[in-house]
Amino acid sequence: MTPLFPLHIPLMPHCQSKIKVFEKRYLDMVSQCLRSESQFVITQILQGSEIHDPNQSTQKIEFSEYGCLVQIKDFDHKDSLELLLEATQLVHIKNPVQNTDDLWESELDVLPFENIELDEQTHEHIQKLYDTLKQHPYLQRQSLLPDTQNSLQLLNFLCMWLPLNEEIRIKLIRAENTVVSEQDFSGF
């Protein structure tokens, strides 16, 4: 069983994200992963909160059945634990269970995530979106901007940070096909 860390932002393969960890269950999970050099899964919360309320005996949370295995690239422990994570593999989450420490765990199916080819016009459109988005002060402060012309990395980055319709995001995450058209990003 692999530990799950549900968050409100998705994480896509070959992308990085910084997160702050302060809940005991996740601090313990991170500590175990560092000791064993193992990975955990980031999955997107669809409904509910990522912060556990100890005053509630049960807390309803719904998260995506897809996520990414992540490895800890760096960490800083000042006021709270801040992790720099890099997603390595796309996974399908099967039969998640919440253990007695309120940590979610699951069996996983690793999904292929192959490089995709975009036609020139679509790549240019995606490159323009990326170039515009990377000017945002928040993303500049996070130092998470990939310096790449790789279509897959650009698409993954955009899937993380654009307010995409959930259906489109899931389609792209699942990589149901390896042809992504400009219409998937229309309206931006």
Tab-separated table of C-alpha atoms in Angstrom:
chain	number	residue	atom	x	y	z
A	1	MET	CA	0.000	0.000	0.000
A	2	THR	CA	1.220	3.460	-0.911
A	3	PRO	CA	0.429	6.575	1.154
A	4	LEU	CA	-1.786	9.244	-0.443
A	5	PHE	CA	-1.600	12.984	0.101
A	6	PRO	CA	-4.817	14.610	-1.193
A	7	LEU	CA	-4.390	18.288	-2.113
A	8	HIS	CA	-6.507	20.900	-3.878
A	9	ILE	CA	-3.981	21.377	-6.670
A	10	PRO	CA	-3.133	18.589	-9.081
A	11	LEU	CA	0.416	17.517	-9.747
A	12	MET	CA	1.338	16.279	-13.198
A	13	PRO	CA	4.177	13.996	-14.307
A	14	HIS	CA	7.572	15.683	-14.716
A	15	CYS	CA	6.360	18.793	-12.878
A	16	GLN	CA	7.372	20.121	-9.488
A	17	SER	CA	5.416	21.633	-6.644
A	18	LYS	CA	6.186	23.015	-3.206
A	19	ILE	CA	3.970	22.057	-0.301
A	20	LYS	CA	3.984	22.813	3.410
A	21	VAL	CA	3.455	19.899	5.753
A	22	PHE	CA	2.295	20.466	9.301
A	23	GLU	CA	-0.165	17.696	10.194
A	24	LYS	CA	1.333	14.868	12.248
A	25	ARG	CA	0.031	12.145	9.914
A	26	TYR	CA	1.811	13.701	6.934
A	27	LEU	CA	4.953	14.584	8.889
A	28	ASP	CA	5.157	10.903	9.895
A	29	MET	CA	4.527	9.821	6.297
A	30	VAL	CA	7.252	12.130	4.957
A	31	SER	CA	9.682	10.949	7.612
A	32	GLN	CA	9.030	7.316	6.686
A	33	CYS	CA	9.408	8.072	2.960
A	34	LEU	CA	12.723	9.848	3.558
A	35	ARG	CA	14.058	6.981	5.697
A	36	SER	CA	13.011	4.307	3.206
A	37	GLU	CA	13.628	6.401	0.069
A	38	SER	CA	10.104	5.601	-1.032
A	39	GLN	CA	7.506	7.689	-2.814
A	40	PHE	CA	3.949	8.732	-2.031
A	41	VAL	CA	1.047	9.848	-4.204
A	42	ILE	CA	-0.360	13.351	-4.625
A	43	THR	CA	-3.986	13.239	-5.719
A	44	GLN	CA	-6.411	16.097	-6.273
A	45	ILE	CA	-9.239	16.721	-3.800
A	46	LEU	CA	-12.562	16.958	-5.573
A	47	GLN	CA	-14.635	17.651	-2.458
A	48	GLY	CA	-13.748	18.254	1.186
A	49	SER	CA	-10.739	19.660	2.995
A	50	GLU	CA	-7.086	18.705	2.961
A	51	ILE	CA	-6.770	19.659	6.633
A	52	HIS	CA	-7.994	17.128	9.168
A	53	ASP	CA	-10.316	18.465	11.876
A	54	PRO	CA	-9.629	16.426	15.032
A	55	ASN	CA	-12.971	17.583	16.487
A	56	GLN	CA	-14.877	15.648	13.829
A	57	SER	CA	-15.093	11.895	14.239
A	58	THR	CA	-15.591	11.423	10.510
A	59	GLN	CA	-14.577	13.753	7.754
A	60	LYS	CA	-15.899	13.323	4.247
A	61	ILE	CA	-13.305	13.779	1.529
A	62	GLU	CA	-13.506	12.832	-2.119
A	63	PHE	CA	-10.389	12.755	-4.274
A	64	SER	CA	-9.539	11.853	-7.837
A	65	GLU	CA	-8.912	8.232	-8.704
A	66	TYR	CA	-5.740	9.416	-10.463
A	67	GLY	CA	-2.612	10.923	-9.030
A	68	CYS	CA	1.153	11.025	-9.361
A	69	LEU	CA	3.874	9.256	-7.494
A	70	VAL	CA	6.221	11.903	-6.162
A	71	GLN	CA	9.730	11.962	-4.875
A	72	ILE	CA	11.058	14.483	-2.402
A	73	LYS	CA	13.694	16.570	-4.177
A	74	ASP	CA	14.436	18.943	-1.312
A	75	PHE	CA	13.057	20.051	2.033
A	76	ASP	CA	13.340	22.925	4.473
A	77	HIS	CA	12.269	22.783	8.104
A	78	LYS	CA	11.706	26.291	9.472
A	79	ASP	CA	8.241	27.066	10.882
A	80	SER	CA	6.787	24.040	9.120
A	81	LEU	CA	8.184	21.433	6.796
A	82	GLU	CA	8.328	22.650	3.201
A	83	LEU	CA	8.889	20.035	0.522
A	84	LEU	CA	9.909	20.372	-3.078
A	85	LEU	CA	8.255	17.456	-4.871
A	86	GLU	CA	8.693	16.106	-8.367
A	87	ALA	CA	6.041	13.899	-9.922
A	88	THR	CA	7.498	10.787	-11.494
A	89	GLN	CA	4.658	8.495	-12.577
A	90	LEU	CA	0.963	8.777	-13.296
A	91	VAL	CA	-1.064	6.254	-11.251
A	92	HIS	CA	-4.595	4.927	-10.922
A	93	ILE	CA	-5.636	4.725	-7.268
A	94	LYS	CA	-7.407	1.454	-6.436
A	95	ASN	CA	-9.294	0.651	-3.240
A	96	PRO	CA	-8.136	3.531	-1.038
A	97	VAL	CA	-8.458	3.011	2.713
A	98	GLN	CA	-7.983	5.368	5.627
A	99	ASN	CA	-5.866	3.860	8.401
A	100	THR	CA	-6.136	4.499	12.134
A	101	ASP	CA	-3.800	7.523	11.841
A	102	ASP	CA	-6.245	9.036	9.297
A	103	LEU	CA	-3.669	8.597	6.550
A	104	TRP	CA	-5.029	7.398	3.212
A	105	GLU	CA	-3.278	4.475	1.520
A	106	SER	CA	-4.003	2.615	-1.672
A	107	GLU	CA	-2.964	-0.005	-4.143
A	108	LEU	CA	-1.805	1.544	-7.409
A	109	ASP	CA	-1.676	0.813	-11.094
A	110	VAL	CA	1.158	2.712	-12.764
A	111	LEU	CA	-0.087	4.214	-16.021
A	112	PRO	CA	1.988	4.871	-19.086
A	113	PHE	CA	2.521	8.518	-19.827
A	114	GLU	CA	4.215	8.728	-23.168
A	115	ASN	CA	5.507	11.794	-24.882
A	116	ILE	CA	2.987	13.386	-27.193
A	117	GLU	CA	3.326	15.126	-30.480
A	118	LEU	CA	1.478	18.343	-31.131
A	119	ASP	CA	0.951	19.999	-34.428
A	120	GLU	CA	2.915	23.222	-34.819
A	121	GLN	CA	-0.093	25.528	-34.359
A	122	THR	CA	-1.195	23.799	-31.144
A	123	HIS	CA	2.348	23.824	-29.759
A	124	GLU	CA	2.641	27.558	-30.489
A	125	HIS	CA	-0.709	28.189	-28.762
A	126	ILE	CA	0.385	26.220	-25.699
A	127	GLN	CA	3.765	27.949	-25.670
A	128	LYS	CA	2.002	31.351	-25.665
A	129	LEU	CA	-0.208	30.266	-22.747
A	130	TYR	CA	2.837	29.099	-20.850
A	131	ASP	CA	4.816	32.278	-21.601
A	132	THR	CA	1.905	34.366	-20.312
A	133	LEU	CA	1.342	32.259	-17.213
A	134	LYS	CA	5.001	32.237	-16.207
A	135	GLN	CA	4.846	36.041	-15.811
A	136	HIS	CA	2.480	35.634	-12.845
A	137	PRO	CA	4.245	36.817	-9.655
A	138	TYR	CA	3.061	33.817	-7.603
A	139	LEU	CA	4.599	31.310	-9.986
A	140	GLN	CA	7.794	33.331	-10.230
A	141	ARG	CA	8.118	33.299	-6.422
A	142	GLN	CA	7.583	29.528	-6.355
A	143	SER	CA	10.525	28.901	-8.722
A	144	LEU	CA	8.623	26.019	-10.308
A	145	LEU	CA	8.732	27.069	-13.926
A	146	PRO	CA	10.138	24.429	-16.235
A	147	ASP	CA	12.553	25.851	-18.772
A	148	THR	CA	11.534	23.636	-21.632
A	149	GLN	CA	10.172	23.486	-25.114
A	150	ASN	CA	8.945	19.937	-24.502
A	151	SER	CA	5.237	19.750	-25.354
A	152	LEU	CA	4.480	17.205	-22.651
A	153	GLN	CA	6.028	19.280	-19.870
A	154	LEU	CA	4.283	22.418	-21.097
A	155	LEU	CA	0.923	20.638	-21.185
A	156	ASN	CA	1.448	19.140	-17.751
A	157	PHE	CA	2.405	22.498	-16.299
A	158	LEU	CA	-0.667	24.145	-17.841
A	159	CYS	CA	-2.900	21.339	-16.536
A	160	MET	CA	-1.636	22.103	-13.044
A	161	TRP	CA	-2.040	25.862	-13.071
A	162	LEU	CA	-4.863	26.760	-15.467
A	163	PRO	CA	-8.453	26.686	-14.192
A	164	LEU	CA	-9.423	23.862	-16.527
A	165	ASN	CA	-12.759	22.151	-16.550
A	166	GLU	CA	-12.419	18.971	-14.453
A	167	GLU	CA	-13.469	16.787	-17.394
A	168	ILE	CA	-10.681	18.209	-19.571
A	169	ARG	CA	-8.127	17.916	-16.759
A	170	ILE	CA	-9.056	14.254	-16.155
A	171	LYS	CA	-8.914	13.541	-19.894
A	172	LEU	CA	-5.424	14.997	-20.036
A	173	ILE	CA	-4.309	13.295	-16.816
A	174	ARG	CA	-5.548	9.922	-18.013
A	175	ALA	CA	-3.939	10.502	-21.392
A	176	GLU	CA	-6.855	8.722	-23.052
A	177	ASN	CA	-5.255	9.648	-26.318
A	178	THR	CA	-1.940	11.162	-27.179
A	179	VAL	CA	-3.347	13.782	-29.488
A	180	VAL	CA	-4.296	17.007	-27.758
A	181	SER	CA	-6.004	19.611	-29.843
A	182	GLU	CA	-6.141	23.358	-29.490
A	183	GLN	CA	-9.863	23.067	-28.703
A	184	ASP	CA	-8.987	21.406	-25.367
A	185	PHE	CA	-7.439	24.742	-24.354
A	186	SER	CA	-9.944	27.055	-26.028
A	187	GLY	CA	-11.014	30.081	-24.066
A	188	PHE	CA	-7.545	30.982	-22.772
